[in-house]
């Protein structure tokens, strides 16, 4: 088998508030593509919406977009080939040392996601590009970037890999990952699977790391 180029786009859903005021889950999600076709199509959708008089001053973002826009985006991306994988951490079951800081928890979440994902999708001769949506302030974003870089150095099964950390507005494929993470969050945290149905056939794995029966910490 000849070497391939494997392209992974990553995003997260949830927050770092470890109390009842925060999100129930922290979700790491990745979208693996073999081409940029779905991203190109999303840019084309943006232009078509403009022709219809729908003003979009920012990138597609599932949390903020209207239901009409969401339906358009989900209907579009469901037509394209990609694989989506998710690791869900129910935060109230996280041991104190795991959540000692946002950076520690973030690294832990990405480590378990990549440890299970990469051996399935990357061969030793492949070339891998991982693009992760940057979050937080400039200083926080830098620390999160270091965390993901460290995770990749421990988990990537090929020597040929690169990592990039971009704002979601810079690449439409990151916006696809955002939409997929949002749909999974709606399913698990809000009990609403209606948006998830658009992407259900794309989901290769959906793993809940912490389960009922473990100790709750709040």
JSON list of C-alpha atoms in Angstrom, two decimals:
[
{"chain": "A", "resi": 1, "resn": "UNK", "atom": "CA", "xyz": [0.00, 0.00, 0.00]},
{"chain": "A", "resi": 2, "resn": "UNK", "atom": "CA", "xyz": [1.42, 3.39, -1.02]},
{"chain": "A", "resi": 3, "resn": "UNK", "atom": "CA", "xyz": [1.80, 6.14, 1.60]},
{"chain": "A", "resi": 4, "resn": "UNK", "atom": "CA", "xyz": [-1.21, 8.39, 2.06]},
{"chain": "A", "resi": 5, "resn": "UNK", "atom": "CA", "xyz": [-1.81, 11.90, 3.27]},
{"chain": "A", "resi": 6, "resn": "UNK", "atom": "CA", "xyz": [-4.13, 11.82, 6.29]},
{"chain": "A", "resi": 7, "resn": "UNK", "atom": "CA", "xyz": [-5.74, 15.12, 7.29]},
{"chain": "A", "resi": 8, "resn": "UNK", "atom": "CA", "xyz": [-7.38, 15.53, 10.70]},
{"chain": "A", "resi": 9, "resn": "UNK", "atom": "CA", "xyz": [-9.30, 18.58, 11.89]},
{"chain": "A", "resi": 10, "resn": "UNK", "atom": "CA", "xyz": [-10.01, 18.89, 15.60]},
{"chain": "A", "resi": 11, "resn": "UNK", "atom": "CA", "xyz": [-12.27, 20.90, 17.86]},
{"chain": "A", "resi": 12, "resn": "UNK", "atom": "CA", "xyz": [-13.74, 20.76, 21.36]},
{"chain": "A", "resi": 13, "resn": "UNK", "atom": "CA", "xyz": [-17.05, 21.41, 23.04]},
{"chain": "A", "resi": 14, "resn": "UNK", "atom": "CA", "xyz": [-17.55, 22.23, 26.69]},
{"chain": "A", "resi": 15, "resn": "UNK", "atom": "CA", "xyz": [-15.75, 24.34, 29.27]},
{"chain": "A", "resi": 16, "resn": "UNK", "atom": "CA", "xyz": [-13.26, 24.08, 32.12]},
{"chain": "A", "resi": 17, "resn": "UNK", "atom": "CA", "xyz": [-15.74, 24.93, 34.89]},
{"chain": "A", "resi": 18, "resn": "UNK", "atom": "CA", "xyz": [-15.73, 21.96, 37.28]},
{"chain": "A", "resi": 19, "resn": "UNK", "atom": "CA", "xyz": [-18.98, 22.62, 39.11]},
{"chain": "A", "resi": 20, "resn": "UNK", "atom": "CA", "xyz": [-22.70, 22.40, 38.45]},
{"chain": "A", "resi": 21, "resn": "UNK", "atom": "CA", "xyz": [-22.43, 25.76, 36.71]},
{"chain": "A", "resi": 22, "resn": "UNK", "atom": "CA", "xyz": [-20.31, 24.30, 33.92]},
{"chain": "A", "resi": 23, "resn": "UNK", "atom": "CA", "xyz": [-21.01, 21.98, 31.03]},
{"chain": "A", "resi": 24, "resn": "UNK", "atom": "CA", "xyz": [-21.70, 18.34, 31.84]},
{"chain": "A", "resi": 25, "resn": "UNK", "atom": "CA", "xyz": [-19.22, 17.07, 29.26]},
{"chain": "A", "resi": 26, "resn": "UNK", "atom": "CA", "xyz": [-15.98, 18.12, 27.68]},
{"chain": "A", "resi": 27, "resn": "UNK", "atom": "CA", "xyz": [-15.88, 16.69, 24.18]},
{"chain": "A", "resi": 28, "resn": "UNK", "atom": "CA", "xyz": [-12.93, 16.30, 21.85]},
{"chain": "A", "resi": 29, "resn": "UNK", "atom": "CA", "xyz": [-13.93, 15.71, 18.26]},
{"chain": "A", "resi": 30, "resn": "UNK", "atom": "CA", "xyz": [-11.99, 15.15, 15.05]},
{"chain": "A", "resi": 31, "resn": "UNK", "atom": "CA", "xyz": [-12.96, 14.99, 11.41]},
{"chain": "A", "resi": 32, "resn": "UNK", "atom": "CA", "xyz": [-10.68, 12.98, 9.13]},
{"chain": "A", "resi": 33, "resn": "UNK", "atom": "CA", "xyz": [-10.76, 13.88, 5.45]},
{"chain": "A", "resi": 34, "resn": "UNK", "atom": "CA", "xyz": [-8.91, 12.69, 2.35]},
{"chain": "A", "resi": 35, "resn": "UNK", "atom": "CA", "xyz": [-9.55, 15.95, 0.48]},
{"chain": "A", "resi": 36, "resn": "UNK", "atom": "CA", "xyz": [-10.72, 19.47, 1.19]},
{"chain": "A", "resi": 37, "resn": "UNK", "atom": "CA", "xyz": [-13.95, 19.06, -0.80]},
{"chain": "A", "resi": 38, "resn": "UNK", "atom": "CA", "xyz": [-16.30, 19.50, 2.15]},
{"chain": "A", "resi": 39, "resn": "UNK", "atom": "CA", "xyz": [-14.55, 22.72, 3.15]},
{"chain": "A", "resi": 40, "resn": "UNK", "atom": "CA", "xyz": [-14.72, 24.06, -0.39]},
{"chain": "A", "resi": 41, "resn": "UNK", "atom": "CA", "xyz": [-18.44, 23.24, -0.47]},
{"chain": "A", "resi": 42, "resn": "UNK", "atom": "CA", "xyz": [-18.97, 25.12, 2.79]},
{"chain": "A", "resi": 43, "resn": "UNK", "atom": "CA", "xyz": [-17.39, 28.23, 1.29]},
{"chain": "A", "resi": 44, "resn": "UNK", "atom": "CA", "xyz": [-19.67, 27.87, -1.71]},
{"chain": "A", "resi": 45, "resn": "UNK", "atom": "CA", "xyz": [-22.68, 27.61, 0.63]},
{"chain": "A", "resi": 46, "resn": "UNK", "atom": "CA", "xyz": [-21.68, 30.88, 2.25]},
{"chain": "A", "resi": 47, "resn": "UNK", "atom": "CA", "xyz": [-21.74, 32.58, -1.16]},
{"chain": "A", "resi": 48, "resn": "UNK", "atom": "CA", "xyz": [-25.10, 31.06, -2.05]},
{"chain": "A", "resi": 49, "resn": "UNK", "atom": "CA", "xyz": [-26.56, 32.29, 1.23]},
{"chain": "A", "resi": 50, "resn": "UNK", "atom": "CA", "xyz": [-25.29, 35.77, 0.39]},
{"chain": "A", "resi": 51, "resn": "UNK", "atom": "CA", "xyz": [-27.15, 35.62, -2.94]},
{"chain": "A", "resi": 52, "resn": "UNK", "atom": "CA", "xyz": [-30.28, 34.81, -0.93]},
{"chain": "A", "resi": 53, "resn": "UNK", "atom": "CA", "xyz": [-29.78, 37.94, 1.17]},
{"chain": "A", "resi": 54, "resn": "UNK", "atom": "CA", "xyz": [-28.59, 36.11, 4.28]},
{"chain": "A", "resi": 55, "resn": "UNK", "atom": "CA", "xyz": [-25.81, 38.15, 5.86]},
{"chain": "A", "resi": 56, "resn": "UNK", "atom": "CA", "xyz": [-23.04, 36.22, 7.61]},
{"chain": "A", "resi": 57, "resn": "UNK", "atom": "CA", "xyz": [-20.35, 38.46, 9.05]},
{"chain": "A", "resi": 58, "resn": "UNK", "atom": "CA", "xyz": [-18.54, 35.62, 10.80]},
{"chain": "A", "resi": 59, "resn": "UNK", "atom": "CA", "xyz": [-17.61, 32.02, 10.09]},
{"chain": "A", "resi": 60, "resn": "UNK", "atom": "CA", "xyz": [-20.12, 29.21, 10.46]},
{"chain": "A", "resi": 61, "resn": "UNK", "atom": "CA", "xyz": [-20.42, 28.45, 14.17]},
{"chain": "A", "resi": 62, "resn": "UNK", "atom": "CA", "xyz": [-23.09, 26.01, 15.28]},
{"chain": "A", "resi": 63, "resn": "UNK", "atom": "CA", "xyz": [-23.66, 27.56, 18.70]},
{"chain": "A", "resi": 64, "resn": "UNK", "atom": "CA", "xyz": [-24.41, 30.99, 17.24]},
{"chain": "A", "resi": 65, "resn": "UNK", "atom": "CA", "xyz": [-25.98, 30.18, 13.87]},
{"chain": "A", "resi": 66, "resn": "UNK", "atom": "CA", "xyz": [-29.74, 30.19, 13.33]},
{"chain": "A", "resi": 67, "resn": "UNK", "atom": "CA", "xyz": [-31.60, 26.92, 12.84]},
{"chain": "A", "resi": 68, "resn": "UNK", "atom": "CA", "xyz": [-32.02, 27.76, 9.18]},
{"chain": "A", "resi": 69, "resn": "UNK", "atom": "CA", "xyz": [-28.26, 28.07, 8.75]},
{"chain": "A", "resi": 70, "resn": "UNK", "atom": "CA", "xyz": [-27.69, 24.92, 10.79]},
{"chain": "A", "resi": 71, "resn": "UNK", "atom": "CA", "xyz": [-30.02, 22.92, 8.55]},
{"chain": "A", "resi": 72, "resn": "UNK", "atom": "CA", "xyz": [-28.22, 24.20, 5.47]},
{"chain": "A", "resi": 73, "resn": "UNK", "atom": "CA", "xyz": [-24.80, 23.31, 6.87]},
{"chain": "A", "resi": 74, "resn": "UNK", "atom": "CA", "xyz": [-25.75, 19.86, 8.16]},
{"chain": "A", "resi": 75, "resn": "UNK", "atom": "CA", "xyz": [-27.58, 18.97, 4.95]},
{"chain": "A", "resi": 76, "resn": "UNK", "atom": "CA", "xyz": [-24.50, 19.96, 2.98]},
{"chain": "A", "resi": 77, "resn": "UNK", "atom": "CA", "xyz": [-21.79, 18.26, 5.01]},
{"chain": "A", "resi": 78, "resn": "UNK", "atom": "CA", "xyz": [-23.81, 15.05, 5.26]},
{"chain": "A", "resi": 79, "resn": "UNK", "atom": "CA", "xyz": [-23.28, 14.61, 1.51]},
{"chain": "A", "resi": 80, "resn": "UNK", "atom": "CA", "xyz": [-19.48, 14.44, 1.78]},
{"chain": "A", "resi": 81, "resn": "UNK", "atom": "CA", "xyz": [-17.07, 11.71, 2.76]},
{"chain": "A", "resi": 82, "resn": "UNK", "atom": "CA", "xyz": [-15.36, 12.08, 6.11]},
{"chain": "A", "resi": 83, "resn": "UNK", "atom": "CA", "xyz": [-15.03, 10.19, 9.36]},
{"chain": "A", "resi": 84, "resn": "UNK", "atom": "CA", "xyz": [-15.81, 11.76, 12.72]},
{"chain": "A", "resi": 85, "resn": "UNK", "atom": "CA", "xyz": [-14.52, 10.52, 16.09]},
{"chain": "A", "resi": 86, "resn": "UNK", "atom": "CA", "xyz": [-15.40, 11.76, 19.55]},
{"chain": "A", "resi": 87, "resn": "UNK", "atom": "CA", "xyz": [-14.13, 11.31, 23.09]},
{"chain": "A", "resi": 88, "resn": "UNK", "atom": "CA", "xyz": [-16.49, 12.50, 25.83]},
{"chain": "A", "resi": 89, "resn": "UNK", "atom": "CA", "xyz": [-15.35, 13.24, 29.35]},
{"chain": "A", "resi": 90, "resn": "UNK", "atom": "CA", "xyz": [-18.10, 13.63, 31.94]},
{"chain": "A", "resi": 91, "resn": "UNK", "atom": "CA", "xyz": [-16.39, 16.21, 34.04]},
{"chain": "A", "resi": 92, "resn": "UNK", "atom": "CA", "xyz": [-17.92, 15.45, 37.44]},
{"chain": "A", "resi": 93, "resn": "UNK", "atom": "CA", "xyz": [-16.21, 12.03, 37.38]},
{"chain": "A", "resi": 94, "resn": "UNK", "atom": "CA", "xyz": [-12.73, 13.40, 36.61]},
{"chain": "A", "resi": 95, "resn": "UNK", "atom": "CA", "xyz": [-10.14, 12.78, 39.34]},
{"chain": "A", "resi": 96, "resn": "UNK", "atom": "CA", "xyz": [-8.77, 15.97, 40.93]},
{"chain": "A", "resi": 97, "resn": "UNK", "atom": "CA", "xyz": [-5.29, 15.46, 39.48]},
{"chain": "A", "resi": 98, "resn": "UNK", "atom": "CA", "xyz": [-6.79, 15.18, 35.99]},
{"chain": "A", "resi": 99, "resn": "UNK", "atom": "CA", "xyz": [-8.52, 18.56, 36.33]},
{"chain": "A", "resi": 100, "resn": "UNK", "atom": "CA", "xyz": [-5.84, 20.35, 38.36]},
{"chain": "A", "resi": 101, "resn": "UNK", "atom": "CA", "xyz": [-5.66, 23.00, 35.62]},
{"chain": "A", "resi": 102, "resn": "UNK", "atom": "CA", "xyz": [-7.40, 23.64, 32.30]},
{"chain": "A", "resi": 103, "resn": "UNK", "atom": "CA", "xyz": [-4.17, 22.76, 30.46]},
{"chain": "A", "resi": 104, "resn": "UNK", "atom": "CA", "xyz": [-3.82, 19.45, 32.31]},
{"chain": "A", "resi": 105, "resn": "UNK", "atom": "CA", "xyz": [-7.40, 18.46, 31.61]},
{"chain": "A", "resi": 106, "resn": "UNK", "atom": "CA", "xyz": [-7.12, 19.56, 27.99]},
{"chain": "A", "resi": 107, "resn": "UNK", "atom": "CA", "xyz": [-3.96, 17.48, 27.50]},
{"chain": "A", "resi": 108, "resn": "UNK", "atom": "CA", "xyz": [-5.58, 14.48, 29.14]},
{"chain": "A", "resi": 109, "resn": "UNK", "atom": "CA", "xyz": [-8.64, 14.70, 26.88]},
{"chain": "A", "resi": 110, "resn": "UNK", "atom": "CA", "xyz": [-6.59, 14.99, 23.71]},
{"chain": "A", "resi": 111, "resn": "UNK", "atom": "CA", "xyz": [-4.24, 12.21, 24.78]},
{"chain": "A", "resi": 112, "resn": "UNK", "atom": "CA", "xyz": [-7.00, 9.66, 25.19]},
{"chain": "A", "resi": 113, "resn": "UNK", "atom": "CA", "xyz": [-8.64, 10.76, 21.97]},
{"chain": "A", "resi": 114, "resn": "UNK", "atom": "CA", "xyz": [-5.48, 10.53, 19.88]},
{"chain": "A", "resi": 115, "resn": "UNK", "atom": "CA", "xyz": [-4.26, 7.36, 21.54]},
{"chain": "A", "resi": 116, "resn": "UNK", "atom": "CA", "xyz": [-7.32, 5.52, 20.25]},
{"chain": "A", "resi": 117, "resn": "UNK", "atom": "CA", "xyz": [-7.76, 7.41, 16.98]},
{"chain": "A", "resi": 118, "resn": "UNK", "atom": "CA", "xyz": [-4.34, 7.56, 15.36]},
{"chain": "A", "resi": 119, "resn": "UNK", "atom": "CA", "xyz": [-3.43, 3.84, 15.30]},
{"chain": "A", "resi": 120, "resn": "UNK", "atom": "CA", "xyz": [-6.69, 3.23, 13.40]},
{"chain": "A", "resi": 121, "resn": "UNK", "atom": "CA", "xyz": [-6.20, 5.85, 10.72]},
{"chain": "A", "resi": 122, "resn": "UNK", "atom": "CA", "xyz": [-2.45, 6.33, 10.26]},
{"chain": "A", "resi": 123, "resn": "UNK", "atom": "CA", "xyz": [0.11, 3.81, 8.99]},
{"chain": "A", "resi": 124, "resn": "UNK", "atom": "CA", "xyz": [3.86, 4.20, 9.65]},
{"chain": "A", "resi": 125, "resn": "UNK", "atom": "CA", "xyz": [4.52, 5.34, 6.07]},
{"chain": "A", "resi": 126, "resn": "UNK", "atom": "CA", "xyz": [1.66, 7.85, 5.94]},
{"chain": "A", "resi": 127, "resn": "UNK", "atom": "CA", "xyz": [1.98, 11.62, 6.21]},
{"chain": "A", "resi": 128, "resn": "UNK", "atom": "CA", "xyz": [-0.28, 13.21, 8.83]},
{"chain": "A", "resi": 129, "resn": "UNK", "atom": "CA", "xyz": [-1.52, 16.78, 9.17]},
{"chain": "A", "resi": 130, "resn": "UNK", "atom": "CA", "xyz": [-3.45, 17.68, 12.33]},
{"chain": "A", "resi": 131, "resn": "UNK", "atom": "CA", "xyz": [-5.20, 21.06, 12.45]},
{"chain": "A", "resi": 132, "resn": "UNK", "atom": "CA", "xyz": [-6.75, 22.00, 15.80]},
{"chain": "A", "resi": 133, "resn": "UNK", "atom": "CA", "xyz": [-9.01, 24.97, 16.45]},
{"chain": "A", "resi": 134, "resn": "UNK", "atom": "CA", "xyz": [-7.26, 27.39, 18.78]},
{"chain": "A", "resi": 135, "resn": "UNK", "atom": "CA", "xyz": [-9.12, 28.51, 21.89]},
{"chain": "A", "resi": 136, "resn": "UNK", "atom": "CA", "xyz": [-8.69, 31.02, 24.69]},
{"chain": "A", "resi": 137, "resn": "UNK", "atom": "CA", "xyz": [-6.52, 34.08, 25.01]},
{"chain": "A", "resi": 138, "resn": "UNK", "atom": "CA", "xyz": [-3.19, 34.30, 23.22]},
{"chain": "A", "resi": 139, "resn": "UNK", "atom": "CA", "xyz": [-1.37, 33.02, 26.30]},
{"chain": "A", "resi": 140, "resn": "UNK", "atom": "CA", "xyz": [-3.88, 30.22, 26.93]},
{"chain": "A", "resi": 141, "resn": "UNK", "atom": "CA", "xyz": [-3.88, 29.26, 23.26]},
{"chain": "A", "resi": 142, "resn": "UNK", "atom": "CA", "xyz": [-0.11, 28.84, 23.37]},
{"chain": "A", "resi": 143, "resn": "UNK", "atom": "CA", "xyz": [-0.31, 26.52, 26.38]},
{"chain": "A", "resi": 144, "resn": "UNK", "atom": "CA", "xyz": [-3.08, 24.46, 24.78]},
{"chain": "A", "resi": 145, "resn": "UNK", "atom": "CA", "xyz": [-1.01, 24.27, 21.60]},
{"chain": "A", "resi": 146, "resn": "UNK", "atom": "CA", "xyz": [1.94, 22.90, 23.55]},
{"chain": "A", "resi": 147, "resn": "UNK", "atom": "CA", "xyz": [-0.35, 20.33, 25.15]},
{"chain": "A", "resi": 148, "resn": "UNK", "atom": "CA", "xyz": [-1.57, 19.00, 21.81]},
{"chain": "A", "resi": 149, "resn": "UNK", "atom": "CA", "xyz": [1.96, 19.01, 20.39]},
{"chain": "A", "resi": 150, "resn": "UNK", "atom": "CA", "xyz": [3.14, 16.91, 23.33]},
{"chain": "A", "resi": 151, "resn": "UNK", "atom": "CA", "xyz": [0.24, 14.51, 22.83]},
{"chain": "A", "resi": 152, "resn": "UNK", "atom": "CA", "xyz": [1.06, 14.07, 19.16]},
{"chain": "A", "resi": 153, "resn": "UNK", "atom": "CA", "xyz": [4.71, 13.40, 19.87]},
{"chain": "A", "resi": 154, "resn": "UNK", "atom": "CA", "xyz": [3.61, 10.54, 22.14]},
{"chain": "A", "resi": 155, "resn": "UNK", "atom": "CA", "xyz": [0.86, 9.06, 19.98]},
{"chain": "A", "resi": 156, "resn": "UNK", "atom": "CA", "xyz": [1.58, 9.60, 16.27]},
{"chain": "A", "resi": 157, "resn": "UNK", "atom": "CA", "xyz": [2.67, 6.30, 14.63]},
{"chain": "A", "resi": 158, "resn": "UNK", "atom": "CA", "xyz": [4.53, 8.04, 11.78]},
{"chain": "A", "resi": 159, "resn": "UNK", "atom": "CA", "xyz": [7.58, 10.28, 11.69]},
{"chain": "A", "resi": 160, "resn": "UNK", "atom": "CA", "xyz": [5.98, 12.39, 8.97]},
{"chain": "A", "resi": 161, "resn": "UNK", "atom": "CA", "xyz": [3.52, 14.63, 10.75]},
{"chain": "A", "resi": 162, "resn": "UNK", "atom": "CA", "xyz": [2.77, 18.31, 11.15]},
{"chain": "A", "resi": 163, "resn": "UNK", "atom": "CA", "xyz": [0.43, 20.17, 13.47]},
{"chain": "A", "resi": 164, "resn": "UNK", "atom": "CA", "xyz": [-1.26, 23.55, 13.06]},
{"chain": "A", "resi": 165, "resn": "UNK", "atom": "CA", "xyz": [-3.38, 25.59, 15.45]},
{"chain": "A", "resi": 166, "resn": "UNK", "atom": "CA", "xyz": [-5.71, 27.98, 13.68]},
{"chain": "A", "resi": 167, "resn": "UNK", "atom": "CA", "xyz": [-8.76, 30.01, 14.51]},
{"chain": "A", "resi": 168, "resn": "UNK", "atom": "CA", "xyz": [-11.85, 28.27, 13.15]},
{"chain": "A", "resi": 169, "resn": "UNK", "atom": "CA", "xyz": [-12.64, 31.19, 10.87]},
{"chain": "A", "resi": 170, "resn": "UNK", "atom": "CA", "xyz": [-9.48, 30.50, 8.85]},
{"chain": "A", "resi": 171, "resn": "UNK", "atom": "CA", "xyz": [-10.42, 27.06, 7.53]},
{"chain": "A", "resi": 172, "resn": "UNK", "atom": "CA", "xyz": [-13.95, 25.81, 6.72]},
{"chain": "A", "resi": 173, "resn": "UNK", "atom": "CA", "xyz": [-12.97, 22.24, 7.61]},
{"chain": "A", "resi": 174, "resn": "UNK", "atom": "CA", "xyz": [-12.54, 23.42, 11.20]},
{"chain": "A", "resi": 175, "resn": "UNK", "atom": "CA", "xyz": [-16.10, 24.69, 10.97]},
{"chain": "A", "resi": 176, "resn": "UNK", "atom": "CA", "xyz": [-17.20, 21.20, 9.92]},
{"chain": "A", "resi": 177, "resn": "UNK", "atom": "CA", "xyz": [-15.52, 19.84, 13.07]},
{"chain": "A", "resi": 178, "resn": "UNK", "atom": "CA", "xyz": [-17.28, 22.53, 15.12]},
{"chain": "A", "resi": 179, "resn": "UNK", "atom": "CA", "xyz": [-20.68, 21.53, 13.76]},
{"chain": "A", "resi": 180, "resn": "UNK", "atom": "CA", "xyz": [-20.04, 17.85, 14.42]},
{"chain": "A", "resi": 181, "resn": "UNK", "atom": "CA", "xyz": [-18.93, 18.51, 18.02]},
{"chain": "A", "resi": 182, "resn": "UNK", "atom": "CA", "xyz": [-22.00, 20.65, 18.59]},
{"chain": "A", "resi": 183, "resn": "UNK", "atom": "CA", "xyz": [-24.31, 17.90, 17.31]},
{"chain": "A", "resi": 184, "resn": "UNK", "atom": "CA", "xyz": [-22.71, 15.37, 19.66]},
{"chain": "A", "resi": 185, "resn": "UNK", "atom": "CA", "xyz": [-22.99, 17.79, 22.57]},
{"chain": "A", "resi": 186, "resn": "UNK", "atom": "CA", "xyz": [-26.70, 18.33, 21.83]},
{"chain": "A", "resi": 187, "resn": "UNK", "atom": "CA", "xyz": [-27.24, 14.58, 21.83]},
{"chain": "A", "resi": 188, "resn": "UNK", "atom": "CA", "xyz": [-25.39, 13.80, 25.06]},
{"chain": "A", "resi": 189, "resn": "UNK", "atom": "CA", "xyz": [-25.93, 16.91, 27.14]},
{"chain": "A", "resi": 190, "resn": "UNK", "atom": "CA", "xyz": [-29.30, 18.15, 25.96]},
{"chain": "A", "resi": 191, "resn": "UNK", "atom": "CA", "xyz": [-30.99, 14.88, 24.97]},
{"chain": "A", "resi": 192, "resn": "UNK", "atom": "CA", "xyz": [-31.58, 16.23, 21.46]},
{"chain": "A", "resi": 193, "resn": "UNK", "atom": "CA", "xyz": [-30.43, 13.82, 18.71]},
{"chain": "A", "resi": 194, "resn": "UNK", "atom": "CA", "xyz": [-32.11, 15.68, 15.86]},
{"chain": "A", "resi": 195, "resn": "UNK", "atom": "CA", "xyz": [-28.92, 17.36, 14.61]},
{"chain": "A", "resi": 196, "resn": "UNK", "atom": "CA", "xyz": [-26.79, 14.28, 15.26]},
{"chain": "A", "resi": 197, "resn": "UNK", "atom": "CA", "xyz": [-28.89, 12.33, 12.76]},
{"chain": "A", "resi": 198, "resn": "UNK", "atom": "CA", "xyz": [-27.37, 14.40, 9.97]},
{"chain": "A", "resi": 199, "resn": "UNK", "atom": "CA", "xyz": [-23.88, 13.07, 10.76]},
{"chain": "A", "resi": 200, "resn": "UNK", "atom": "CA", "xyz": [-24.61, 9.69, 12.35]},
{"chain": "A", "resi": 201, "resn": "UNK", "atom": "CA", "xyz": [-23.30, 7.76, 9.35]},
{"chain": "A", "resi": 202, "resn": "UNK", "atom": "CA", "xyz": [-20.04, 9.68, 9.53]},
{"chain": "A", "resi": 203, "resn": "UNK", "atom": "CA", "xyz": [-19.33, 8.77, 13.15]},
{"chain": "A", "resi": 204, "resn": "UNK", "atom": "CA", "xyz": [-16.61, 6.13, 13.40]},
{"chain": "A", "resi": 205, "resn": "UNK", "atom": "CA", "xyz": [-16.27, 6.22, 17.19]},
{"chain": "A", "resi": 206, "resn": "UNK", "atom": "CA", "xyz": [-17.97, 7.87, 20.13]},
{"chain": "A", "resi": 207, "resn": "UNK", "atom": "CA", "xyz": [-16.32, 6.96, 23.40]},
{"chain": "A", "resi": 208, "resn": "UNK", "atom": "CA", "xyz": [-17.41, 8.09, 26.87]},
{"chain": "A", "resi": 209, "resn": "UNK", "atom": "CA", "xyz": [-14.26, 7.98, 28.98]},
{"chain": "A", "resi": 210, "resn": "UNK", "atom": "CA", "xyz": [-15.89, 8.39, 32.39]},
{"chain": "A", "resi": 211, "resn": "UNK", "atom": "CA", "xyz": [-19.00, 6.31, 33.11]},
{"chain": "A", "resi": 212, "resn": "UNK", "atom": "CA", "xyz": [-21.66, 5.94, 35.76]},
{"chain": "A", "resi": 213, "resn": "UNK", "atom": "CA", "xyz": [-20.54, 3.96, 38.77]},
{"chain": "A", "resi": 214, "resn": "UNK", "atom": "CA", "xyz": [-17.33, 5.88, 39.21]},
{"chain": "A", "resi": 215, "resn": "UNK", "atom": "CA", "xyz": [-16.90, 8.37, 42.03]},
{"chain": "A", "resi": 216, "resn": "UNK", "atom": "CA", "xyz": [-18.53, 11.75, 41.53]},
{"chain": "A", "resi": 217, "resn": "UNK", "atom": "CA", "xyz": [-16.49, 14.72, 42.70]},
{"chain": "A", "resi": 218, "resn": "UNK", "atom": "CA", "xyz": [-19.23, 17.37, 42.59]}
]
